[in-house]
Short mmCIF file of C-alpha atoms in Angstrom, two decimals:
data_model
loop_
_atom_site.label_atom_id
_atom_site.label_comp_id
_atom_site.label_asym_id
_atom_site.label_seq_id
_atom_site.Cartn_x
_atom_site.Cartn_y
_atom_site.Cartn_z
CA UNK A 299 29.38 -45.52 31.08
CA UNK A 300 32.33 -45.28 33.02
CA UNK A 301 30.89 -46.49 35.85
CA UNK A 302 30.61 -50.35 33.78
CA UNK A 303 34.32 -50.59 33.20
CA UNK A 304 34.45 -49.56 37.06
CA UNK A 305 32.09 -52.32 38.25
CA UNK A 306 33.70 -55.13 35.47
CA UNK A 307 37.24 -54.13 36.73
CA UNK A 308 36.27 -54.84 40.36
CA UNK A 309 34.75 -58.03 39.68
CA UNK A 310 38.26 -58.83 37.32
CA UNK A 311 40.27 -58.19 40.32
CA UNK A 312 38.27 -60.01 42.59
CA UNK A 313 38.57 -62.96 39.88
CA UNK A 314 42.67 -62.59 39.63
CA UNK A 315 42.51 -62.72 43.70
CA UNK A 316 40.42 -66.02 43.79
CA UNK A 317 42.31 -67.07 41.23
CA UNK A 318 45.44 -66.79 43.41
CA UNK A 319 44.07 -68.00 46.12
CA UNK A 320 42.33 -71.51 44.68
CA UNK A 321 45.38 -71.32 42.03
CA UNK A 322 47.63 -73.90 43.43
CA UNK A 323 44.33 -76.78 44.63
CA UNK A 324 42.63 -76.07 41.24
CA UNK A 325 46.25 -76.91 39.03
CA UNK A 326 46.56 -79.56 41.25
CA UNK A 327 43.31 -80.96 40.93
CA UNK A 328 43.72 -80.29 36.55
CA UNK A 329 46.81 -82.36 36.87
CA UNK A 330 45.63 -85.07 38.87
CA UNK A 331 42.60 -85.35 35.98
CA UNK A 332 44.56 -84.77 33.12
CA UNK A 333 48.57 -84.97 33.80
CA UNK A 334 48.94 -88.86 32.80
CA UNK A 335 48.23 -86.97 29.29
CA UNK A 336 50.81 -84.34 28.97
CA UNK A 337 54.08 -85.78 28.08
CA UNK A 338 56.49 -84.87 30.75
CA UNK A 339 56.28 -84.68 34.78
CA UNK A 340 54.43 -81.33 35.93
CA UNK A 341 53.70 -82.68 39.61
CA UNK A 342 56.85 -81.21 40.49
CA UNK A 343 56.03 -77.79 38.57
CA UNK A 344 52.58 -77.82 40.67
CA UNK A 345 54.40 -78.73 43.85
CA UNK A 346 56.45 -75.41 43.17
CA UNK A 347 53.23 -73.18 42.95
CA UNK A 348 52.46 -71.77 46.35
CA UNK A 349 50.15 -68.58 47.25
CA UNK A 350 53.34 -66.71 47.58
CA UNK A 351 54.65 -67.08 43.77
CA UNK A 352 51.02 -67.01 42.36
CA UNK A 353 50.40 -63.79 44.21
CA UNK A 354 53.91 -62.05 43.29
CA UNK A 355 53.09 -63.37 39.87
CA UNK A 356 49.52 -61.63 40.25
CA UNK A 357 51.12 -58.52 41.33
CA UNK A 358 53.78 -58.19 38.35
CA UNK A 359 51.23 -58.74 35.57
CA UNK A 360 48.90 -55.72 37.21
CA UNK A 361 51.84 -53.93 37.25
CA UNK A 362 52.17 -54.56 33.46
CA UNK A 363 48.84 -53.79 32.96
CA UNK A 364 49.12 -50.14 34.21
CA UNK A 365 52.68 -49.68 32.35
CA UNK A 366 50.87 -51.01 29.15
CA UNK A 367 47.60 -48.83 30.09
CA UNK A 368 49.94 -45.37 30.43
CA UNK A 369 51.04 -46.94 26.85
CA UNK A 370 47.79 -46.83 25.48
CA UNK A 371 46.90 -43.18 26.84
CA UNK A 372 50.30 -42.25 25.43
CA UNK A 373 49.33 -43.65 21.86
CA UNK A 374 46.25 -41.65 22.17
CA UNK A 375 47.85 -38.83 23.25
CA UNK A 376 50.35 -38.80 19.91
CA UNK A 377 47.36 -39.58 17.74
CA UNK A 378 45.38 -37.01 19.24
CA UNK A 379 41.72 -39.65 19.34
CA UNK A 380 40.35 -38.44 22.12
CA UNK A 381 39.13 -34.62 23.09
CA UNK A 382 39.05 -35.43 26.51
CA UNK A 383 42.95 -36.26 27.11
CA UNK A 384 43.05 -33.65 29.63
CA UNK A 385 40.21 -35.64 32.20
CA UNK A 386 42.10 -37.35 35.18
CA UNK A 387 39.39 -39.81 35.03
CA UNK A 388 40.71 -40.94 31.14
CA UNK A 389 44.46 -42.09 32.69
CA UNK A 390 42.61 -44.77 34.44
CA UNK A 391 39.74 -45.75 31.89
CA UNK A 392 42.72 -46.26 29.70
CA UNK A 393 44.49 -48.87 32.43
CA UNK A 394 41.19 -50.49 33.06
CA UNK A 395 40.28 -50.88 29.15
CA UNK A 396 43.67 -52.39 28.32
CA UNK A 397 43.48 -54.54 30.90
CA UNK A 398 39.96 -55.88 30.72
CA UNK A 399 40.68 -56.42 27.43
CA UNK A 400 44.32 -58.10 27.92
CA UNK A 401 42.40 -60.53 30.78
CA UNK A 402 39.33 -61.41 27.98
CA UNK A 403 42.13 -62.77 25.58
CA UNK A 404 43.67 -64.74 28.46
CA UNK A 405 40.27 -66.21 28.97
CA UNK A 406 39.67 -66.88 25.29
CA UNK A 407 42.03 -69.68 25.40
CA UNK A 408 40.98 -70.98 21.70
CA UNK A 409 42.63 -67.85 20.14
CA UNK A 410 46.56 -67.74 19.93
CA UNK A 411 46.86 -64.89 22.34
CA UNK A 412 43.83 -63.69 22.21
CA UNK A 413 43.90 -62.39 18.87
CA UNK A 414 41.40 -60.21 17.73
CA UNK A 415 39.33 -60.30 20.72
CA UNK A 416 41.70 -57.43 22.73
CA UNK A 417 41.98 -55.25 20.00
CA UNK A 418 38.15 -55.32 19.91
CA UNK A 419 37.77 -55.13 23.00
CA UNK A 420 40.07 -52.08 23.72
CA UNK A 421 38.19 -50.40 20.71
CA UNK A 422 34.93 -50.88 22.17
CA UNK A 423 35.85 -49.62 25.40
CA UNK A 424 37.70 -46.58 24.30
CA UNK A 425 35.24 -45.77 21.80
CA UNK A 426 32.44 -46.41 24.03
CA UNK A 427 33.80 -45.17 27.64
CA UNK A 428 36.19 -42.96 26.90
CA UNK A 429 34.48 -41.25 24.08
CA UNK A 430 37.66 -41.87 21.28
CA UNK A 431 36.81 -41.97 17.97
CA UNK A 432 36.59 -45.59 16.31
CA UNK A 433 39.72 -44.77 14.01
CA UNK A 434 41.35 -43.65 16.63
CA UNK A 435 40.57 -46.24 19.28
CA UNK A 436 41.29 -49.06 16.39
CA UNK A 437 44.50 -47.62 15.49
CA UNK A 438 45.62 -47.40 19.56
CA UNK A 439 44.62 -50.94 19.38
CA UNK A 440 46.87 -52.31 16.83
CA UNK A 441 49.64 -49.87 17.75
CA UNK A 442 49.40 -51.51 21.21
CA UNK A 443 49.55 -55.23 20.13
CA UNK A 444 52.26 -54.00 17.57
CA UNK A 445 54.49 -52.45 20.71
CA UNK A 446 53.58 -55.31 22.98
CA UNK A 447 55.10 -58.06 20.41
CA UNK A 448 58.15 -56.06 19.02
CA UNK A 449 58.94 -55.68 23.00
CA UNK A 450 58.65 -59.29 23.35
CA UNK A 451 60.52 -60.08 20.33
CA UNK A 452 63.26 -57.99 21.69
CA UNK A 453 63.22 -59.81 25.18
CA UNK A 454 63.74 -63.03 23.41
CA UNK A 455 66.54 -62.40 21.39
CA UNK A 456 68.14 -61.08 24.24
CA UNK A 457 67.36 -64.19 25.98
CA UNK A 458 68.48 -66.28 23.10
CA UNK A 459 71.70 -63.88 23.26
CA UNK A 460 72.32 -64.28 26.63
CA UNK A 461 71.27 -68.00 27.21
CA UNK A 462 73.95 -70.57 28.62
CA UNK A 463 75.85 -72.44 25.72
CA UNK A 464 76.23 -75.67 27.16
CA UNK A 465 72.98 -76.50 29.11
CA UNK A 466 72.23 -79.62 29.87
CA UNK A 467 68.52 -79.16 30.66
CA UNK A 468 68.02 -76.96 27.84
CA UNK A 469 65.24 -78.94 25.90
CA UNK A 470 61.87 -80.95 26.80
CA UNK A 471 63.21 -84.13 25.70
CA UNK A 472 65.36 -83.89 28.98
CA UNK A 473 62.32 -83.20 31.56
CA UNK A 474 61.34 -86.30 33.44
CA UNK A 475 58.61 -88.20 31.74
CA UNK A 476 55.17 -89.75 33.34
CA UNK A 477 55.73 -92.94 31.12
CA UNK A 478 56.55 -96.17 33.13
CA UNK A 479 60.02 -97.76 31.09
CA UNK A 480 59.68 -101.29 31.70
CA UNK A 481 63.56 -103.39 31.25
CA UNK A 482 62.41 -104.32 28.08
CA UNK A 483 62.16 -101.09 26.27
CA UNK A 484 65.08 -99.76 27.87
CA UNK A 485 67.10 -102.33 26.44
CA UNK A 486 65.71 -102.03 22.76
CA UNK A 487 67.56 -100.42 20.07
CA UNK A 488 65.53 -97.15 18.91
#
């Protein structure tokens, strides 16, 4: 069994690497298709994107991964789910399951972050690999998601709290546009 979440979390890192890599020519080649359709200039956004930023983006969210994995052992650790807490091998089943699970939401794009779909999945993976009961693994689960918002709730009040008062370029209705303003409408009232 754990031999799957192994084999699926090599072929998930081999996907975030060719991700990287194409990254930039396949945004590019999105935008080109579909940018005359989003309301405000992102050529200059995918000009930005080089290997170099995708990859030290890459690297920070597996980094997150294995700090939210270590959360997920820890949860099972306080809830006591599994019998096998004391197997080296579970540290790591936990970091793989979280984030096999975290990249399946990304790739469900139709749920609002993934909803649902990584709390099952982490279930099924600790209750099937890593031998954790299904209360237990369910309860991990929505402890997790619980943690993981709460933290990001916190980040953005502190944002909010620590934001610039007087910025200029502080809403969407000041980002360069793709429409072409002809004299007329310029001139128009409203």
């Amino acid at each position: 069994h754990q031999s799957l979440v192994w084999e699926i979390g090599i072929v998930a890192s081999l996907a975030v690497v060719v991700g990287v890599w194409l990254g930039p020519a396949l945004l590019a080649a999105l935008v080109n298709r579909w940018g005359s359709r989003i309301p405000w200039n992102v050529n200059e956004w995918v000009g930005a994107l080089t290997f170099r930023r995708i990859g030290r983006a890459a690297l920070w969210q597996v980094g997150l991964w294995v700090f939210d994995g270590l959360m997920v052992w820890a949860c099972l650790s306080g809830l006591s789910a599994s019998a096998r807490l004391g197997d080296g091998d579970l540290l790591a089943l936990t970091i793989a399951a979280f984030a096999l699970s975290w990249l399946a939401g990304f790739l469900a794009f139709f749920l609002p972050a993934g909803l649902g779909l990584r709390e099952m999945g982490l279930t099924y993976l600790l209750t099937t690999q890593a031998g954790v009961s299904p209360e237990g693994a369910a309860a991990t689960a929505v402890l997790t998601r619980a943690a993981i918002v709460s933290s990001e709730l916190v980040c953005v009040g502190f944002g909010l709290l620590l934001r610039p008062r007087e910025d200029k370029h502080n809403t969407m209705e000041d980002l360069p546009t793709n429409e072409v303003v002809s004299d007329q409408t310029k001139d128009s009232p409203g």
